[in-house]
Amino acid sequence: MRVYARVALLIGGYLLVAGLVYGTYNERMGLVLLLVAAGGFAYLGVYARRAVRAAARAAAAAEAEPGAAPAVAEPEVRPTIWPLVFSLAAAGIVAGVLASRWILVVGAVLAVAAAAGWFLELLSQRQGHH
């Protein structure tokens, strides 16, 4: 996982530099796309790096006190369909931007429905735990 974090951070840095160099040629769309990709890879790298550090701290705490329970209990999360619905909504929004505003409206409505459905599902899971 450590290697993944480093690779993602390096790709993010590379895409950032490539985007800045590419942006000097007055072509703004490529600049935006490269900067968005750089931000995405940097986010993944930072997230993976934090996960590795948290796991190392938990392992060190477990070694210090072998009989003690872990300090942070991980909540159980059931599988859900809503990330797939969000991805379909994103595809609809992109297709709507490229083709027709009616497809854009359908994608936006689907995104709102996915957000509401996911929120309600998480709310019901949370109430079931308490």
mmCIF file of N, CA and C in Angstrom:
data_model
loop_
_atom_site.group_PDB
_atom_site.id
_atom_site.type_symbol
_atom_site.label_atom_id
_atom_site.label_comp_id
_atom_site.label_asym_id
_atom_site.label_seq_id
_atom_site.Cartn_x
_atom_site.Cartn_y
_atom_site.Cartn_z
ATOM 1 N N MET A 1 0.831 -1.193 0.000
ATOM 2 C CA MET A 1 0.000 0.000 0.000
ATOM 3 C C MET A 1 0.873 1.253 0.000
ATOM 4 N N ARG A 2 2.023 1.146 0.652
ATOM 5 C CA ARG A 2 2.923 2.288 0.661
ATOM 6 C C ARG A 2 3.401 2.637 -0.744
ATOM 7 N N VAL A 3 3.684 1.596 -1.515
ATOM 8 C CA VAL A 3 4.137 1.814 -2.884
ATOM 9 C C VAL A 3 3.029 2.467 -3.706
ATOM 10 N N TYR A 4 1.785 2.006 -3.501
ATOM 11 C CA TYR A 4 0.653 2.597 -4.216
ATOM 12 C C TYR A 4 0.534 4.087 -3.891
ATOM 13 N N ALA A 5 0.682 4.441 -2.614
ATOM 14 C CA ALA A 5 0.576 5.845 -2.220
ATOM 15 C C ALA A 5 1.654 6.674 -2.909
ATOM 16 N N ARG A 6 2.862 6.167 -2.927
ATOM 17 C CA ARG A 6 3.953 6.914 -3.574
ATOM 18 C C ARG A 6 3.740 7.048 -5.075
ATOM 19 N N VAL A 7 3.313 5.954 -5.703
ATOM 20 C CA VAL A 7 3.086 5.994 -7.150
ATOM 21 C C VAL A 7 1.972 6.989 -7.483
ATOM 22 N N ALA A 8 0.878 6.956 -6.713
ATOM 23 C CA ALA A 8 -0.227 7.885 -6.975
ATOM 24 C C ALA A 8 0.218 9.329 -6.785
ATOM 25 N N LEU A 9 1.010 9.596 -5.757
ATOM 26 C CA LEU A 9 1.513 10.958 -5.546
ATOM 27 C C LEU A 9 2.453 11.384 -6.673
ATOM 28 N N LEU A 10 3.305 10.475 -7.120
ATOM 29 C CA LEU A 10 4.213 10.810 -8.224
ATOM 30 C C LEU A 10 3.444 11.080 -9.521
ATOM 31 N N ILE A 11 2.437 10.258 -9.807
ATOM 32 C CA ILE A 11 1.631 10.496 -11.011
ATOM 33 C C ILE A 11 0.899 11.828 -10.901
ATOM 34 N N GLY A 12 0.378 12.129 -9.704
ATOM 35 C CA GLY A 12 -0.287 13.414 -9.503
ATOM 36 C C GLY A 12 0.654 14.580 -9.732
ATOM 37 N N GLY A 13 1.878 14.476 -9.223
ATOM 38 C CA GLY A 13 2.866 15.533 -9.441
ATOM 39 C C GLY A 13 3.240 15.671 -10.907
ATOM 40 N N TYR A 14 3.416 14.533 -11.568
ATOM 41 C CA TYR A 14 3.756 14.555 -12.988
ATOM 42 C C TYR A 14 2.639 15.217 -13.803
ATOM 43 N N LEU A 15 1.391 14.832 -13.514
ATOM 44 C CA LEU A 15 0.269 15.417 -14.252
ATOM 45 C C LEU A 15 0.119 16.907 -13.966
ATOM 46 N N LEU A 16 0.439 17.328 -12.746
ATOM 47 C CA LEU A 16 0.396 18.750 -12.420
ATOM 48 C C LEU A 16 1.406 19.526 -13.254
ATOM 49 N N VAL A 17 2.634 19.038 -13.301
ATOM 50 C CA VAL A 17 3.669 19.711 -14.096
ATOM 51 C C VAL A 17 3.311 19.662 -15.581
ATOM 52 N N ALA A 18 2.828 18.497 -16.043
ATOM 53 C CA ALA A 18 2.448 18.384 -17.455
ATOM 54 C C ALA A 18 1.308 19.339 -17.789
ATOM 55 N N GLY A 19 0.363 19.490 -16.885
ATOM 56 C CA GLY A 19 -0.744 20.409 -17.121
ATOM 57 C C GLY A 19 -0.287 21.848 -17.179
ATOM 58 N N LEU A 20 0.624 22.215 -16.286
ATOM 59 C CA LEU A 20 1.121 23.595 -16.302
ATOM 60 C C LEU A 20 1.920 23.887 -17.565
ATOM 61 N N VAL A 21 2.720 22.922 -18.006
ATOM 62 C CA VAL A 21 3.472 23.108 -19.249
ATOM 63 C C VAL A 21 2.515 23.155 -20.438
ATOM 64 N N TYR A 22 1.541 22.248 -20.440
ATOM 65 C CA TYR A 22 0.572 22.200 -21.532
ATOM 66 C C TYR A 22 -0.263 23.472 -21.588
ATOM 67 N N GLY A 23 -0.549 24.062 -20.439
ATOM 68 C CA GLY A 23 -1.342 25.279 -20.384
ATOM 69 C C GLY A 23 -0.647 26.497 -20.946
ATOM 70 N N THR A 24 0.671 26.449 -21.093
ATOM 71 C CA THR A 24 1.392 27.594 -21.655
ATOM 72 C C THR A 24 1.151 27.754 -23.147
ATOM 73 N N TYR A 25 0.552 26.736 -23.784
ATOM 74 C CA TYR A 25 0.300 26.799 -25.215
ATOM 75 C C TYR A 25 -1.102 27.297 -25.542
ATOM 76 N N ASN A 26 -1.754 27.970 -24.600
ATOM 77 C CA ASN A 26 -3.068 28.585 -24.795
ATOM 78 C C ASN A 26 -4.160 27.586 -25.174
ATOM 79 N N GLU A 27 -4.047 26.376 -24.717
ATOM 80 C CA GLU A 27 -5.093 25.382 -24.930
ATOM 81 C C GLU A 27 -5.642 25.033 -23.551
ATOM 82 N N ARG A 28 -6.744 25.657 -23.165
ATOM 83 C CA ARG A 28 -7.224 25.612 -21.779
ATOM 84 C C ARG A 28 -7.895 24.296 -21.404
ATOM 85 N N MET A 29 -8.555 23.629 -22.337
ATOM 86 C CA MET A 29 -9.277 22.406 -21.993
ATOM 87 C C MET A 29 -8.320 21.308 -21.538
ATOM 88 N N GLY A 30 -7.227 21.147 -22.238
ATOM 89 C CA GLY A 30 -6.232 20.155 -21.836
ATOM 90 C C GLY A 30 -5.631 20.488 -20.482
ATOM 91 N N LEU A 31 -5.420 21.773 -20.231
ATOM 92 C CA LEU A 31 -4.905 22.216 -18.942
ATOM 93 C C LEU A 31 -5.848 21.810 -17.820
ATOM 94 N N VAL A 32 -7.133 22.062 -18.006
ATOM 95 C CA VAL A 32 -8.117 21.728 -16.976
ATOM 96 C C VAL A 32 -8.170 20.223 -16.756
ATOM 97 N N LEU A 33 -8.189 19.451 -17.824
ATOM 98 C CA LEU A 33 -8.261 18.004 -17.687
ATOM 99 C C LEU A 33 -7.032 17.440 -16.971
ATOM 100 N N LEU A 34 -5.859 17.919 -17.317
ATOM 101 C CA LEU A 34 -4.647 17.443 -16.651
ATOM 102 C C LEU A 34 -4.610 17.855 -15.182
ATOM 103 N N LEU A 35 -5.077 19.051 -14.874
ATOM 104 C CA LEU A 35 -5.095 19.483 -13.477
ATOM 105 C C LEU A 35 -6.120 18.696 -12.654
ATOM 106 N N VAL A 36 -7.250 18.375 -13.248
ATOM 107 C CA VAL A 36 -8.244 17.557 -12.543
ATOM 108 C C VAL A 36 -7.684 16.153 -12.292
ATOM 109 N N ALA A 37 -7.036 15.578 -13.292
ATOM 110 C CA ALA A 37 -6.432 14.259 -13.108
ATOM 111 C C ALA A 37 -5.329 14.309 -12.059
ATOM 112 N N ALA A 38 -4.535 15.374 -12.061
ATOM 113 C CA ALA A 38 -3.483 15.521 -11.050
ATOM 114 C C ALA A 38 -4.080 15.600 -9.655
ATOM 115 N N GLY A 39 -5.162 16.364 -9.515
ATOM 116 C CA GLY A 39 -5.824 16.456 -8.216
ATOM 117 C C GLY A 39 -6.381 15.116 -7.766
ATOM 118 N N GLY A 40 -6.937 14.361 -8.684
ATOM 119 C CA GLY A 40 -7.473 13.040 -8.347
ATOM 120 C C GLY A 40 -6.389 12.084 -7.883
ATOM 121 N N PHE A 41 -5.287 12.026 -8.610
ATOM 122 C CA PHE A 41 -4.195 11.144 -8.203
ATOM 123 C C PHE A 41 -3.559 11.599 -6.896
ATOM 124 N N ALA A 42 -3.426 12.892 -6.719
ATOM 125 C CA ALA A 42 -2.873 13.396 -5.455
ATOM 126 C C ALA A 42 -3.790 13.036 -4.288
ATOM 127 N N TYR A 43 -5.089 13.155 -4.493
ATOM 128 C CA TYR A 43 -6.043 12.780 -3.437
ATOM 129 C C TYR A 43 -5.918 11.303 -3.095
ATOM 130 N N LEU A 44 -5.860 10.445 -4.119
ATOM 131 C CA LEU A 44 -5.715 9.016 -3.862
ATOM 132 C C LEU A 44 -4.413 8.709 -3.131
ATOM 133 N N GLY A 45 -3.338 9.386 -3.515
ATOM 134 C CA GLY A 45 -2.058 9.169 -2.856
ATOM 135 C C GLY A 45 -2.071 9.588 -1.396
ATOM 136 N N VAL A 46 -2.645 10.747 -1.127
ATOM 137 C CA VAL A 46 -2.714 11.230 0.259
ATOM 138 C C VAL A 46 -3.616 10.325 1.088
ATOM 139 N N TYR A 47 -4.723 9.887 0.512
ATOM 140 C CA TYR A 47 -5.642 9.004 1.231
ATOM 141 C C TYR A 47 -4.969 7.672 1.565
ATOM 142 N N ALA A 48 -4.270 7.094 0.593
ATOM 143 C CA ALA A 48 -3.575 5.830 0.833
ATOM 144 C C ALA A 48 -2.461 6.019 1.860
ATOM 145 N N ARG A 49 -1.776 7.120 1.804
ATOM 146 C CA ARG A 49 -0.701 7.387 2.765
ATOM 147 C C ARG A 49 -1.260 7.495 4.189
ATOM 148 N N ARG A 50 -2.387 8.176 4.342
ATOM 149 C CA ARG A 50 -3.010 8.283 5.662
ATOM 150 C C ARG A 50 -3.493 6.929 6.154
ATOM 151 N N ALA A 51 -4.015 6.091 5.250
ATOM 152 C CA ALA A 51 -4.474 4.758 5.640
ATOM 153 C C ALA A 51 -3.309 3.894 6.110
ATOM 154 N N VAL A 52 -2.178 4.001 5.423
ATOM 155 C CA VAL A 52 -0.991 3.238 5.834
ATOM 156 C C VAL A 52 -0.521 3.700 7.202
ATOM 157 N N ARG A 53 -0.487 4.981 7.424
ATOM 158 C CA ARG A 53 -0.050 5.491 8.730
ATOM 159 C C ARG A 53 -1.004 5.083 9.849
ATOM 160 N N ALA A 54 -2.304 5.118 9.580
ATOM 161 C CA ALA A 54 -3.285 4.712 10.595
ATOM 162 C C ALA A 54 -3.138 3.228 10.917
ATOM 163 N N ALA A 55 -2.900 2.407 9.894
ATOM 164 C CA ALA A 55 -2.713 0.975 10.128
ATOM 165 C C ALA A 55 -1.437 0.714 10.923
ATOM 166 N N ALA A 56 -0.390 1.471 10.647
ATOM 167 C CA ALA A 56 0.858 1.308 11.391
ATOM 168 C C ALA A 56 0.672 1.711 12.853
ATOM 169 N N ARG A 57 -0.073 2.779 13.091
ATOM 170 C CA ARG A 57 -0.343 3.190 14.481
ATOM 171 C C ARG A 57 -1.176 2.152 15.209
ATOM 172 N N ALA A 58 -2.175 1.584 14.536
ATOM 173 C CA ALA A 58 -3.011 0.563 15.164
ATOM 174 C C ALA A 58 -2.200 -0.687 15.462
ATOM 175 N N ALA A 59 -1.298 -1.055 14.561
ATOM 176 C CA ALA A 59 -0.452 -2.229 14.797
ATOM 177 C C ALA A 59 0.503 -1.978 15.958
ATOM 178 N N ALA A 60 1.039 -0.775 16.042
ATOM 179 C CA ALA A 60 1.935 -0.449 17.148
ATOM 180 C C ALA A 60 1.180 -0.458 18.474
ATOM 181 N N ALA A 61 -0.040 0.028 18.484
ATOM 182 C CA ALA A 61 -0.835 0.015 19.710
ATOM 183 C C ALA A 61 -1.190 -1.408 20.110
ATOM 184 N N ALA A 62 -1.468 -2.272 19.131
ATOM 185 C CA ALA A 62 -1.789 -3.665 19.434
ATOM 186 C C ALA A 62 -0.579 -4.406 19.978
ATOM 187 N N GLU A 63 0.612 -4.086 19.494
ATOM 188 C CA GLU A 63 1.834 -4.718 20.006
ATOM 189 C C GLU A 63 2.156 -4.233 21.405
ATOM 190 N N ALA A 64 1.832 -2.971 21.707
ATOM 191 C CA ALA A 64 2.131 -2.425 23.035
ATOM 192 C C ALA A 64 1.270 -3.092 24.097
ATOM 193 N N GLU A 65 0.008 -3.331 23.785
ATOM 194 C CA GLU A 65 -0.912 -3.972 24.726
ATOM 195 C C GLU A 65 -1.566 -5.154 24.021
ATOM 196 N N PRO A 66 -0.977 -6.365 24.134
ATOM 197 C CA PRO A 66 -1.510 -7.496 23.372
ATOM 198 C C PRO A 66 -2.913 -7.928 23.790
ATOM 199 N N GLY A 67 -3.309 -7.744 25.036
ATOM 200 C CA GLY A 67 -4.623 -8.190 25.482
ATOM 201 C C GLY A 67 -5.719 -7.164 25.316
ATOM 202 N N ALA A 68 -5.358 -5.946 24.972
ATOM 203 C CA ALA A 68 -6.349 -4.868 24.892
ATOM 204 C C ALA A 68 -7.097 -4.922 23.567
ATOM 205 N N ALA A 69 -8.338 -4.473 23.607
ATOM 206 C CA ALA A 69 -9.143 -4.387 22.387
ATOM 207 C C ALA A 69 -8.698 -3.171 21.581
ATOM 208 N N PRO A 70 -8.911 -3.176 20.284
ATOM 209 C CA PRO A 70 -8.540 -2.000 19.492
ATOM 210 C C PRO A 70 -9.327 -0.770 19.945
ATOM 211 N N ALA A 71 -8.658 0.375 19.909
ATOM 212 C CA ALA A 71 -9.251 1.615 20.404
ATOM 213 C C ALA A 71 -10.401 2.093 19.525
ATOM 214 N N VAL A 72 -10.281 1.917 18.225
ATOM 215 C CA VAL A 72 -11.304 2.400 17.306
ATOM 216 C C VAL A 72 -12.019 1.199 16.701
ATOM 217 N N ALA A 73 -13.303 1.123 16.926
ATOM 218 C CA ALA A 73 -14.097 0.046 16.335
ATOM 219 C C ALA A 73 -14.587 0.490 14.960
ATOM 220 N N GLU A 74 -14.333 -0.323 13.984
ATOM 221 C CA GLU A 74 -14.739 0.001 12.614
ATOM 222 C C GLU A 74 -16.220 -0.339 12.454
ATOM 223 N N PRO A 75 -17.042 0.612 12.036
ATOM 224 C CA PRO A 75 -18.460 0.304 11.864
ATOM 225 C C PRO A 75 -18.672 -0.611 10.658
ATOM 226 N N GLU A 76 -19.659 -1.471 10.764
ATOM 227 C CA GLU A 76 -19.976 -2.369 9.666
ATOM 228 C C GLU A 76 -20.880 -1.633 8.685
ATOM 229 N N VAL A 77 -20.478 -1.609 7.439
ATOM 230 C CA VAL A 77 -21.241 -0.918 6.400
ATOM 231 C C VAL A 77 -21.701 -1.959 5.397
ATOM 232 N N ARG A 78 -22.989 -1.979 5.153
ATOM 233 C CA ARG A 78 -23.539 -2.932 4.190
ATOM 234 C C ARG A 78 -23.261 -2.457 2.769
ATOM 235 N N PRO A 79 -23.185 -3.387 1.830
ATOM 236 C CA PRO A 79 -23.022 -2.991 0.426
ATOM 237 C C PRO A 79 -24.237 -2.197 -0.052
ATOM 238 N N THR A 80 -23.997 -1.303 -0.994
ATOM 239 C CA THR A 80 -25.079 -0.458 -1.489
ATOM 240 C C THR A 80 -24.945 -0.272 -3.000
ATOM 241 N N ILE A 81 -26.043 0.020 -3.634
ATOM 242 C CA ILE A 81 -26.097 0.208 -5.084
ATOM 243 C C ILE A 81 -25.857 1.665 -5.480
ATOM 244 N N TRP A 82 -25.893 2.575 -4.517
ATOM 245 C CA TRP A 82 -25.897 4.002 -4.842
ATOM 246 C C TRP A 82 -24.628 4.506 -5.514
ATOM 247 N N PRO A 83 -23.427 3.992 -5.236
ATOM 248 C CA PRO A 83 -22.270 4.451 -6.021
ATOM 249 C C PRO A 83 -22.413 4.153 -7.514
ATOM 250 N N LEU A 84 -23.006 3.003 -7.841
ATOM 251 C CA LEU A 84 -23.247 2.680 -9.248
ATOM 252 C C LEU A 84 -24.239 3.667 -9.859
ATOM 253 N N VAL A 85 -25.274 4.009 -9.107
ATOM 254 C CA VAL A 85 -26.260 4.971 -9.606
ATOM 255 C C VAL A 85 -25.601 6.340 -9.812
ATOM 256 N N PHE A 86 -24.712 6.720 -8.882
ATOM 257 C CA PHE A 86 -23.974 7.976 -9.057
ATOM 258 C C PHE A 86 -23.126 7.952 -10.325
ATOM 259 N N SER A 87 -22.471 6.832 -10.590
ATOM 260 C CA SER A 87 -21.642 6.767 -11.800
ATOM 261 C C SER A 87 -22.503 6.839 -13.057
ATOM 262 N N LEU A 88 -23.668 6.213 -13.037
ATOM 263 C CA LEU A 88 -24.580 6.332 -14.180
ATOM 264 C C LEU A 88 -25.070 7.767 -14.341
ATOM 265 N N ALA A 89 -25.322 8.435 -13.219
ATOM 266 C CA ALA A 89 -25.730 9.835 -13.276
ATOM 267 C C ALA A 89 -24.616 10.705 -13.844
ATOM 268 N N ALA A 90 -23.384 10.431 -13.444
ATOM 269 C CA ALA A 90 -22.251 11.198 -13.974
ATOM 270 C C ALA A 90 -22.111 10.975 -15.480
ATOM 271 N N ALA A 91 -22.289 9.743 -15.916
ATOM 272 C CA ALA A 91 -22.237 9.468 -17.361
ATOM 273 C C ALA A 91 -23.362 10.199 -18.080
ATOM 274 N N GLY A 92 -24.541 10.249 -17.475
ATOM 275 C CA GLY A 92 -25.654 10.988 -18.069
ATOM 276 C C GLY A 92 -25.383 12.474 -18.141
ATOM 277 N N ILE A 93 -24.746 13.014 -17.104
ATOM 278 C CA ILE A 93 -24.422 14.444 -17.107
ATOM 279 C C ILE A 93 -23.397 14.757 -18.194
ATOM 280 N N VAL A 94 -22.375 13.912 -18.312
ATOM 281 C CA VAL A 94 -21.365 14.129 -19.356
ATOM 282 C C VAL A 94 -22.004 14.002 -20.739
ATOM 283 N N ALA A 95 -22.841 12.979 -20.929
ATOM 284 C CA ALA A 95 -23.512 12.819 -22.227
ATOM 285 C C ALA A 95 -24.438 14.003 -22.500
ATOM 286 N N GLY A 96 -25.063 14.521 -21.456
ATOM 287 C CA GLY A 96 -25.934 15.677 -21.625
ATOM 288 C C GLY A 96 -25.181 16.933 -22.012
ATOM 289 N N VAL A 97 -24.002 17.111 -21.430
ATOM 290 C CA VAL A 97 -23.182 18.264 -21.802
ATOM 291 C C VAL A 97 -22.757 18.160 -23.266
ATOM 292 N N LEU A 98 -22.477 16.948 -23.703
ATOM 293 C CA LEU A 98 -22.002 16.764 -25.070
ATOM 294 C C LEU A 98 -23.135 16.719 -26.099
ATOM 295 N N ALA A 99 -24.301 16.187 -25.723
ATOM 296 C CA ALA A 99 -25.330 15.929 -26.723
ATOM 297 C C ALA A 99 -26.568 16.808 -26.571
ATOM 298 N N SER A 100 -27.266 16.694 -25.468
ATOM 299 C CA SER A 100 -28.562 17.342 -25.357
ATOM 300 C C SER A 100 -28.833 17.731 -23.915
ATOM 301 N N ARG A 101 -29.522 18.838 -23.757
ATOM 302 C CA ARG A 101 -29.794 19.273 -22.389
ATOM 303 C C ARG A 101 -30.810 18.373 -21.708
ATOM 304 N N TRP A 102 -31.619 17.643 -22.461
ATOM 305 C CA TRP A 102 -32.595 16.740 -21.843
ATOM 306 C C TRP A 102 -31.877 15.563 -21.187
ATOM 307 N N ILE A 103 -30.837 15.092 -21.815
ATOM 308 C CA ILE A 103 -30.037 14.029 -21.201
ATOM 309 C C ILE A 103 -29.346 14.583 -19.952
ATOM 310 N N LEU A 104 -28.928 15.825 -20.013
ATOM 311 C CA LEU A 104 -28.318 16.478 -18.860
ATOM 312 C C LEU A 104 -29.300 16.556 -17.695
ATOM 313 N N VAL A 105 -30.536 16.897 -17.995
ATOM 314 C CA VAL A 105 -31.566 16.979 -16.947
ATOM 315 C C VAL A 105 -31.805 15.601 -16.333
ATOM 316 N N VAL A 106 -31.872 14.571 -17.173
ATOM 317 C CA VAL A 106 -32.067 13.208 -16.661
ATOM 318 C C VAL A 106 -30.891 12.807 -15.773
ATOM 319 N N GLY A 107 -29.671 13.122 -16.196
ATOM 320 C CA GLY A 107 -28.496 12.813 -15.375
ATOM 321 C C GLY A 107 -28.510 13.555 -14.056
ATOM 322 N N ALA A 108 -28.920 14.814 -14.076
ATOM 323 C CA ALA A 108 -28.974 15.600 -12.838
ATOM 324 C C ALA A 108 -30.035 15.066 -11.894
ATOM 325 N N VAL A 109 -31.191 14.701 -12.428
ATOM 326 C CA VAL A 109 -32.254 14.128 -11.590
ATOM 327 C C VAL A 109 -31.793 12.804 -10.994
ATOM 328 N N LEU A 110 -31.110 11.999 -11.796
ATOM 329 C CA LEU A 110 -30.585 10.729 -11.309
ATOM 330 C C LEU A 110 -29.542 10.954 -10.215
ATOM 331 N N ALA A 111 -28.727 11.982 -10.357
ATOM 332 C CA ALA A 111 -27.726 12.289 -9.331
ATOM 333 C C ALA A 111 -28.392 12.716 -8.021
ATOM 334 N N VAL A 112 -29.422 13.531 -8.121
ATOM 335 C CA VAL A 112 -30.150 13.953 -6.915
ATOM 336 C C VAL A 112 -30.831 12.749 -6.264
ATOM 337 N N ALA A 113 -31.432 11.879 -7.081
ATOM 338 C CA ALA A 113 -32.081 10.682 -6.544
ATOM 339 C C ALA A 113 -31.057 9.763 -5.878
ATOM 340 N N ALA A 114 -29.877 9.623 -6.485
ATOM 341 C CA ALA A 114 -28.834 8.780 -5.893
ATOM 342 C C ALA A 114 -28.344 9.361 -4.576
ATOM 343 N N ALA A 115 -28.176 10.672 -4.530
ATOM 344 C CA ALA A 115 -27.734 11.310 -3.284
ATOM 345 C C ALA A 115 -28.772 11.117 -2.181
ATOM 346 N N ALA A 116 -30.036 11.309 -2.521
ATOM 347 C CA ALA A 116 -31.104 11.143 -1.525
ATOM 348 C C ALA A 116 -31.204 9.690 -1.080
ATOM 349 N N GLY A 117 -31.141 8.765 -2.017
ATOM 350 C CA GLY A 117 -31.227 7.349 -1.665
ATOM 351 C C GLY A 117 -30.078 6.897 -0.794
ATOM 352 N N TRP A 118 -28.880 7.327 -1.137
ATOM 353 C CA TRP A 118 -27.701 6.941 -0.354
ATOM 354 C C TRP A 118 -27.769 7.554 1.040
ATOM 355 N N PHE A 119 -28.179 8.802 1.117
ATOM 356 C CA PHE A 119 -28.292 9.463 2.414
ATOM 357 C C PHE A 119 -29.327 8.765 3.290
ATOM 358 N N LEU A 120 -30.470 8.438 2.721
ATOM 359 C CA LEU A 120 -31.509 7.764 3.501
ATOM 360 C C LEU A 120 -31.070 6.370 3.946
ATOM 361 N N GLU A 121 -30.345 5.676 3.083
ATOM 362 C CA GLU A 121 -29.845 4.351 3.455
ATOM 363 C C GLU A 121 -28.829 4.438 4.587
ATOM 364 N N LEU A 122 -27.923 5.400 4.503
ATOM 365 C CA LEU A 122 -26.948 5.574 5.582
ATOM 366 C C LEU A 122 -27.622 6.005 6.875
ATOM 367 N N LEU A 123 -28.636 6.826 6.759
ATOM 368 C CA LEU A 123 -29.375 7.258 7.943
ATOM 369 C C LEU A 123 -30.065 6.073 8.620
ATOM 370 N N SER A 124 -30.657 5.194 7.822
ATOM 371 C CA SER A 124 -31.314 4.018 8.408
ATOM 372 C C SER A 124 -30.295 3.061 9.010
ATOM 373 N N GLN A 125 -29.116 2.920 8.409
ATOM 374 C CA GLN A 125 -28.056 2.077 8.982
ATOM 375 C C GLN A 125 -27.585 2.651 10.304
ATOM 376 N N ARG A 126 -27.434 3.952 10.349
ATOM 377 C CA ARG A 126 -26.959 4.604 11.567
ATOM 378 C C ARG A 126 -27.967 4.476 12.709
ATOM 379 N N GLN A 127 -29.247 4.601 12.382
ATOM 380 C CA GLN A 127 -30.279 4.441 13.413
ATOM 381 C C GLN A 127 -30.348 3.006 13.896
ATOM 382 N N GLY A 128 -30.031 2.060 13.045
ATOM 383 C CA GLY A 128 -30.017 0.647 13.439
ATOM 384 C C GLY A 128 -28.881 0.319 14.377
ATOM 385 N N HIS A 129 -27.779 1.080 14.324
ATOM 386 C CA HIS A 129 -26.621 0.843 15.202
ATOM 387 C C HIS A 129 -26.808 1.463 16.575
ATOM 388 N N HIS A 130 -27.630 2.490 16.675
ATOM 389 C CA HIS A 130 -27.762 3.189 17.965
ATOM 390 C C HIS A 130 -28.952 2.719 18.717
#
